[in-house]
């Protein structure tokens, strides 16, 4: 009879303390039993999975048992050492899995952008290599053309020098011939006898 009254009293206290209810978590490394009262002397109502989120309704100061309500709506008492305020790994797992999926998606997007960036840079490098090859070919052709023009210029310069030298020789030759003819003419001219005019011969007679 006393035990029934004690259970009723505890239940009433638990309902009074529901205003202070807070989320708690069953430890990840235990398998807790749900008792009808605040000790292991009360019958077992069921079990609570490790890491499960529960709502704390009250605490027994003597036995340290905690009155909780689980996700299925069941109420009962579990040993206080099995209840923690820090979020359990099982509770964190869905969030962690979601974050992992988001991280993988972001990494995949980063990998795609990186691959596209590498492909773009590779294409630009190939295009630059092609342009460089074309420029080098044009430069080689210009050098060949320059060498050809330079060779032709040297040949024409040599021809001009030869012609100018030949012209100087010709002028010297012509000048020498003219001077020689003039000197010969000046030498022979006095030797040629002058013909007497008829009037002069008549006057002398």
PDB file of C-alpha atoms in Angstrom:
ATOM      1  CA  UNK A   1       0.000   0.000   0.000  1.00  0.00           C
ATOM      2  CA  UNK A   2       2.830   2.333   0.897  1.00  0.00           C
ATOM      3  CA  UNK A   3       4.568   1.567  -2.379  1.00  0.00           C
ATOM      4  CA  UNK A   4       1.436   2.480  -4.332  1.00  0.00           C
ATOM      5  CA  UNK A   5       1.128   5.758  -2.464  1.00  0.00           C
ATOM      6  CA  UNK A   6       4.798   6.449  -3.120  1.00  0.00           C
ATOM      7  CA  UNK A   7       4.369   5.805  -6.839  1.00  0.00           C
ATOM      8  CA  UNK A   8       1.304   8.055  -6.943  1.00  0.00           C
ATOM      9  CA  UNK A   9       3.194  10.778  -5.102  1.00  0.00           C
ATOM     10  CA  UNK A  10       6.142  10.525  -7.466  1.00  0.00           C
ATOM     11  CA  UNK A  11       3.881  10.607 -10.494  1.00  0.00           C
ATOM     12  CA  UNK A  12       2.195  13.737  -9.212  1.00  0.00           C
ATOM     13  CA  UNK A  13       5.563  15.327  -8.628  1.00  0.00           C
ATOM     14  CA  UNK A  14       6.614  14.428 -12.152  1.00  0.00           C
ATOM     15  CA  UNK A  15       3.561  16.095 -13.603  1.00  0.00           C
ATOM     16  CA  UNK A  16       4.246  19.199 -11.568  1.00  0.00           C
ATOM     17  CA  UNK A  17       7.768  19.351 -12.884  1.00  0.00           C
ATOM     18  CA  UNK A  18       6.828  19.008 -16.597  1.00  0.00           C
ATOM     19  CA  UNK A  19       7.040  22.775 -16.887  1.00  0.00           C
ATOM     20  CA  UNK A  20      10.797  22.370 -16.465  1.00  0.00           C
ATOM     21  CA  UNK A  21      11.048  19.576 -19.049  1.00  0.00           C
ATOM     22  CA  UNK A  22      14.166  19.600 -21.203  1.00  0.00           C
ATOM     23  CA  UNK A  23      15.637  17.444 -23.948  1.00  0.00           C
ATOM     24  CA  UNK A  24      18.187  14.900 -22.788  1.00  0.00           C
ATOM     25  CA  UNK A  25      20.014  12.062 -24.471  1.00  0.00           C
ATOM     26  CA  UNK A  26      20.642   8.463 -23.492  1.00  0.00           C
ATOM     27  CA  UNK A  27      24.359   7.670 -23.508  1.00  0.00           C
ATOM     28  CA  UNK A  28      25.647   6.106 -26.705  1.00  0.00           C
ATOM     29  CA  UNK A  29      27.387   3.253 -24.919  1.00  0.00           C
ATOM     30  CA  UNK A  30      24.490   1.905 -22.825  1.00  0.00           C
ATOM     31  CA  UNK A  31      21.181   0.070 -23.193  1.00  0.00           C
ATOM     32  CA  UNK A  32      18.947   1.605 -20.515  1.00  0.00           C
ATOM     33  CA  UNK A  33      15.842   0.024 -18.983  1.00  0.00           C
ATOM     34  CA  UNK A  34      12.698   2.060 -18.430  1.00  0.00           C
ATOM     35  CA  UNK A  35      11.326   1.448 -14.900  1.00  0.00           C
ATOM     36  CA  UNK A  36       7.951   2.225 -13.473  1.00  0.00           C
ATOM     37  CA  UNK A  37       9.540   4.033 -10.503  1.00  0.00           C
ATOM     38  CA  UNK A  38      12.734   5.836  -9.525  1.00  0.00           C
ATOM     39  CA  UNK A  39      14.854   2.740  -8.833  1.00  0.00           C
ATOM     40  CA  UNK A  40      15.646  -0.651 -10.259  1.00  0.00           C
ATOM     41  CA  UNK A  41      13.255  -2.184  -7.755  1.00  0.00           C
ATOM     42  CA  UNK A  42      10.317  -1.111  -9.858  1.00  0.00           C
ATOM     43  CA  UNK A  43       9.197  -3.207 -12.751  1.00  0.00           C
ATOM     44  CA  UNK A  44      10.717  -2.724 -16.188  1.00  0.00           C
ATOM     45  CA  UNK A  45       8.406  -1.099 -18.687  1.00  0.00           C
ATOM     46  CA  UNK A  46      10.750  -1.428 -21.631  1.00  0.00           C
ATOM     47  CA  UNK A  47      14.140  -0.278 -22.824  1.00  0.00           C
ATOM     48  CA  UNK A  48      15.623   2.868 -24.311  1.00  0.00           C
ATOM     49  CA  UNK A  49      18.063   2.621 -27.175  1.00  0.00           C
ATOM     50  CA  UNK A  50      21.495   4.138 -26.743  1.00  0.00           C
ATOM     51  CA  UNK A  51      21.739   7.688 -28.061  1.00  0.00           C
ATOM     52  CA  UNK A  52      17.958   8.165 -28.210  1.00  0.00           C
ATOM     53  CA  UNK A  53      16.580  11.645 -27.551  1.00  0.00           C
ATOM     54  CA  UNK A  54      14.274  11.828 -24.507  1.00  0.00           C
ATOM     55  CA  UNK A  55      12.551  14.576 -22.532  1.00  0.00           C
ATOM     56  CA  UNK A  56      13.505  14.970 -18.895  1.00  0.00           C
ATOM     57  CA  UNK A  57      10.442  15.437 -16.697  1.00  0.00           C
ATOM     58  CA  UNK A  58      11.857  15.148 -13.175  1.00  0.00           C
ATOM     59  CA  UNK A  59      14.726  13.836 -11.040  1.00  0.00           C
ATOM     60  CA  UNK A  60      14.767  11.855  -7.821  1.00  0.00           C
ATOM     61  CA  UNK A  61      17.282  13.407  -5.446  1.00  0.00           C
ATOM     62  CA  UNK A  62      17.838  10.173  -3.482  1.00  0.00           C
ATOM     63  CA  UNK A  63      18.109   7.481  -6.180  1.00  0.00           C
ATOM     64  CA  UNK A  64      19.388   9.860  -8.891  1.00  0.00           C
ATOM     65  CA  UNK A  65      16.858   8.353 -11.303  1.00  0.00           C
ATOM     66  CA  UNK A  66      15.397  10.575 -13.998  1.00  0.00           C
ATOM     67  CA  UNK A  67      11.781  10.595 -15.089  1.00  0.00           C
ATOM     68  CA  UNK A  68      11.729  10.795 -18.897  1.00  0.00           C
ATOM     69  CA  UNK A  69       9.419  10.605 -21.884  1.00  0.00           C
ATOM     70  CA  UNK A  70      10.795   8.960 -25.036  1.00  0.00           C
ATOM     71  CA  UNK A  71      10.060   9.608 -28.713  1.00  0.00           C
ATOM     72  CA  UNK A  72       7.212   7.058 -28.627  1.00  0.00           C
ATOM     73  CA  UNK A  73       5.476   8.954 -25.824  1.00  0.00           C
ATOM     74  CA  UNK A  74       6.295   6.407 -23.119  1.00  0.00           C
ATOM     75  CA  UNK A  75       7.135   7.720 -19.650  1.00  0.00           C
ATOM     76  CA  UNK A  76       9.266   6.019 -17.010  1.00  0.00           C
ATOM     77  CA  UNK A  77      12.384   6.206 -14.934  1.00  0.00           C
ATOM     78  CA  UNK A  78      15.952   5.515 -15.988  1.00  0.00           C
ATOM     79  CA  UNK A  79      19.194   5.614 -14.073  1.00  0.00           C
ATOM     80  CA  UNK A  80      20.554   9.174 -14.025  1.00  0.00           C
ATOM     81  CA  UNK A  81      24.047   8.161 -15.112  1.00  0.00           C
ATOM     82  CA  UNK A  82      22.569   7.021 -18.425  1.00  0.00           C
ATOM     83  CA  UNK A  83      21.114  10.456 -19.171  1.00  0.00           C
ATOM     84  CA  UNK A  84      23.329  13.234 -20.522  1.00  0.00           C
ATOM     85  CA  UNK A  85      22.716  16.821 -21.575  1.00  0.00           C
ATOM     86  CA  UNK A  86      25.248  16.669 -24.384  1.00  0.00           C
ATOM     87  CA  UNK A  87      23.766  15.631 -27.720  1.00  0.00           C
ATOM     88  CA  UNK A  88      24.460  11.971 -28.448  1.00  0.00           C
ATOM     89  CA  UNK A  89      26.172  10.682 -31.536  1.00  0.00           C
ATOM     90  CA  UNK A  90      22.994   8.935 -32.631  1.00  0.00           C
ATOM     91  CA  UNK A  91      21.131  12.224 -32.433  1.00  0.00           C
ATOM     92  CA  UNK A  92      23.903  13.973 -34.331  1.00  0.00           C
ATOM     93  CA  UNK A  93      24.121  11.262 -36.965  1.00  0.00           C
ATOM     94  CA  UNK A  94      21.344  12.547 -39.313  1.00  0.00           C
ATOM     95  CA  UNK A  95      22.843  16.031 -39.226  1.00  0.00           C
ATOM     96  CA  UNK A  96      26.320  14.629 -39.783  1.00  0.00           C
ATOM     97  CA  UNK A  97      25.082  12.523 -42.693  1.00  0.00           C
ATOM     98  CA  UNK A  98      23.343  15.560 -44.188  1.00  0.00           C
ATOM     99  CA  UNK A  99      26.485  17.648 -43.791  1.00  0.00           C
ATOM    100  CA  UNK A 100      28.508  14.823 -45.319  1.00  0.00           C
ATOM    101  CA  UNK A 101      26.178  14.685 -48.333  1.00  0.00           C
ATOM    102  CA  UNK A 102      26.408  18.479 -48.726  1.00  0.00           C
ATOM    103  CA  UNK A 103      30.192  18.340 -48.382  1.00  0.00           C
ATOM    104  CA  UNK A 104      30.426  15.607 -51.005  1.00  0.00           C
ATOM    105  CA  UNK A 105      28.199  17.643 -53.327  1.00  0.00           C
ATOM    106  CA  UNK A 106      30.370  20.721 -52.784  1.00  0.00           C
ATOM    107  CA  UNK A 107      33.535  18.704 -53.351  1.00  0.00           C
ATOM    108  CA  UNK A 108      32.032  17.242 -56.502  1.00  0.00           C
ATOM    109  CA  UNK A 109      31.156  20.734 -57.706  1.00  0.00           C
ATOM    110  CA  UNK A 110      34.652  21.945 -56.840  1.00  0.00           C
ATOM    111  CA  UNK A 111      36.162  18.968 -58.674  1.00  0.00           C
ATOM    112  CA  UNK A 112      34.028  19.701 -61.745  1.00  0.00           C
ATOM    113  CA  UNK A 113      35.036  23.374 -61.691  1.00  0.00           C
ATOM    114  CA  UNK A 114      38.655  22.374 -61.177  1.00  0.00           C
ATOM    115  CA  UNK A 115      38.519  19.910 -64.067  1.00  0.00           C
ATOM    116  CA  UNK A 116      36.867  22.535 -66.286  1.00  0.00           C
ATOM    117  CA  UNK A 117      39.462  25.100 -65.228  1.00  0.00           C
ATOM    118  CA  UNK A 118      42.287  22.657 -66.004  1.00  0.00           C
ATOM    119  CA  UNK A 119      40.669  21.856 -69.370  1.00  0.00           C
ATOM    120  CA  UNK A 120      40.308  25.565 -70.204  1.00  0.00           C
ATOM    121  CA  UNK A 121      43.918  26.258 -69.256  1.00  0.00           C
ATOM    122  CA  UNK A 122      45.088  23.243 -71.259  1.00  0.00           C
ATOM    123  CA  UNK A 123      43.165  24.457 -74.305  1.00  0.00           C
ATOM    124  CA  UNK A 124      44.601  27.971 -73.892  1.00  0.00           C
ATOM    125  CA  UNK A 125      48.115  26.539 -73.596  1.00  0.00           C
ATOM    126  CA  UNK A 126      47.610  24.453 -76.726  1.00  0.00           C
ATOM    127  CA  UNK A 127      46.285  27.508 -78.577  1.00  0.00           C
ATOM    128  CA  UNK A 128      49.231  29.587 -77.376  1.00  0.00           C
ATOM    129  CA  UNK A 129      51.644  26.843 -78.436  1.00  0.00           C
ATOM    130  CA  UNK A 130      50.014  26.767 -81.863  1.00  0.00           C
ATOM    131  CA  UNK A 131      50.211  30.563 -82.168  1.00  0.00           C
ATOM    132  CA  UNK A 132      53.832  30.485 -81.004  1.00  0.00           C
ATOM    133  CA  UNK A 133      54.656  27.845 -83.610  1.00  0.00           C
ATOM    134  CA  UNK A 134      53.024  29.961 -86.324  1.00  0.00           C
ATOM    135  CA  UNK A 135      54.901  33.088 -85.160  1.00  0.00           C
ATOM    136  CA  UNK A 136      58.183  31.160 -85.128  1.00  0.00           C
ATOM    137  CA  UNK A 137      57.479  29.889 -88.666  1.00  0.00           C
ATOM    138  CA  UNK A 138      56.702  33.434 -89.849  1.00  0.00           C
ATOM    139  CA  UNK A 139      59.856  34.713 -88.139  1.00  0.00           C
ATOM    140  CA  UNK A 140      61.934  32.008 -89.801  1.00  0.00           C
ATOM    141  CA  UNK A 141      60.440  32.905 -93.199  1.00  0.00           C
ATOM    142  CA  UNK A 142      61.177  36.601 -92.590  1.00  0.00           C
ATOM    143  CA  UNK A 143      64.745  35.763 -91.630  1.00  0.00           C
ATOM    144  CA  UNK A 144      65.199  33.742 -94.792  1.00  0.00           C
ATOM    145  CA  UNK A 145      63.718  36.586 -96.822  1.00  0.00           C
ATOM    146  CA  UNK A 146      65.989  39.047 -95.018  1.00  0.00           C
ATOM    147  CA  UNK A 147      69.046  36.904 -95.700  1.00  0.00           C
ATOM    148  CA  UNK A 148      68.032  36.605 -99.354  1.00  0.00           C
ATOM    149  CA  UNK A 149      67.521  40.365 -99.681  1.00  0.00           C
ATOM    150  CA  UNK A 150      70.792  41.028 -97.897  1.00  0.00           C
ATOM    151  CA  UNK A 151      72.609  38.666-100.267  1.00  0.00           C
ATOM    152  CA  UNK A 152      70.964  40.313-103.278  1.00  0.00           C
ATOM    153  CA  UNK A 153      71.857  43.751-101.917  1.00  0.00           C
ATOM    154  CA  UNK A 154      75.482  42.720-101.524  1.00  0.00           C
ATOM    155  CA  UNK A 155      75.508  41.351-105.086  1.00  0.00           C
ATOM    156  CA  UNK A 156      74.012  44.562-106.504  1.00  0.00           C
ATOM    157  CA  UNK A 157      76.410  46.668-104.435  1.00  0.00           C
ATOM    158  CA  UNK A 158      79.310  44.678-105.798  1.00  0.00           C
ATOM    159  CA  UNK A 159      78.015  45.133-109.359  1.00  0.00           C
ATOM    160  CA  UNK A 160      77.623  48.859-108.818  1.00  0.00           C
ATOM    161  CA  UNK A 161      81.145  49.101-107.431  1.00  0.00           C
ATOM    162  CA  UNK A 162      82.469  47.191-110.453  1.00  0.00           C
ATOM    163  CA  UNK A 163      80.545  49.390-112.866  1.00  0.00           C
ATOM    164  CA  UNK A 164      81.738  52.549-111.158  1.00  0.00           C
ATOM    165  CA  UNK A 165      85.296  51.253-111.244  1.00  0.00           C
ATOM    166  CA  UNK A 166      84.896  50.375-114.914  1.00  0.00           C
ATOM    167  CA  UNK A 167      83.446  53.819-115.613  1.00  0.00           C
ATOM    168  CA  UNK A 168      86.434  55.435-113.931  1.00  0.00           C
ATOM    169  CA  UNK A 169      88.766  53.319-116.047  1.00  0.00           C
ATOM    170  CA  UNK A 170      86.818  54.209-119.179  1.00  0.00           C
ATOM    171  CA  UNK A 171      86.937  57.913-118.341  1.00  0.00           C
ATOM    172  CA  UNK A 172      90.643  57.694-117.674  1.00  0.00           C
ATOM    173  CA  UNK A 173      91.116  55.810-120.922  1.00  0.00           C
ATOM    174  CA  UNK A 174      89.032  58.256-122.935  1.00  0.00           C
ATOM    175  CA  UNK A 175      90.713  61.197-121.263  1.00  0.00           C
ATOM    176  CA  UNK A 176      94.130  59.731-122.034  1.00  0.00           C
ATOM    177  CA  UNK A 177      93.203  59.109-125.628  1.00  0.00           C
ATOM    178  CA  UNK A 178      91.897  62.664-126.038  1.00  0.00           C
ATOM    179  CA  UNK A 179      94.961  64.103-124.399  1.00  0.00           C
ATOM    180  CA  UNK A 180      97.209  61.938-126.575  1.00  0.00           C
ATOM    181  CA  UNK A 181      95.421  62.913-129.736  1.00  0.00           C
ATOM    182  CA  UNK A 182      95.584  66.566-128.748  1.00  0.00           C
ATOM    183  CA  UNK A 183      99.300  66.327-128.013  1.00  0.00           C
ATOM    184  CA  UNK A 184      99.924  64.510-131.282  1.00  0.00           C
ATOM    185  CA  UNK A 185      97.925  67.063-133.179  1.00  0.00           C
ATOM    186  CA  UNK A 186      99.826  69.885-131.499  1.00  0.00           C
ATOM    187  CA  UNK A 187     103.096  68.234-132.390  1.00  0.00           C
ATOM    188  CA  UNK A 188     102.229  67.560-136.015  1.00  0.00           C
ATOM    189  CA  UNK A 189     100.482  70.825-136.723  1.00  0.00           C
ATOM    190  CA  UNK A 190     103.686  72.925-136.906  1.00  0.00           C
ATOM    191  CA  UNK A 191     105.265  70.429-139.238  1.00  0.00           C
ATOM    192  CA  UNK A 192     102.578  70.767-141.837  1.00  0.00           C
ATOM    193  CA  UNK A 193     103.781  73.323-144.557  1.00  0.00           C
ATOM    194  CA  UNK A 194     101.496  76.219-145.113  1.00  0.00           C
ATOM    195  CA  UNK A 195     100.215  76.799-148.645  1.00  0.00           C
ATOM    196  CA  UNK A 196     101.060  80.232-150.044  1.00  0.00           C
ATOM    197  CA  UNK A 197      98.190  82.228-151.357  1.00  0.00           C
ATOM    198  CA  UNK A 198      98.179  83.486-154.982  1.00  0.00           C
ATOM    199  CA  UNK A 199      98.043  87.132-154.050  1.00  0.00           C
ATOM    200  CA  UNK A 200     101.114  86.837-151.889  1.00  0.00           C
ATOM    201  CA  UNK A 201     103.054  85.150-154.681  1.00  0.00           C
ATOM    202  CA  UNK A 202     102.106  87.826-157.196  1.00  0.00           C
ATOM    203  CA  UNK A 203     103.143  90.628-154.911  1.00  0.00           C
ATOM    204  CA  UNK A 204     106.443  89.068-154.230  1.00  0.00           C
ATOM    205  CA  UNK A 205     107.175  88.770-157.966  1.00  0.00           C
TER     206      UNK A 205
END
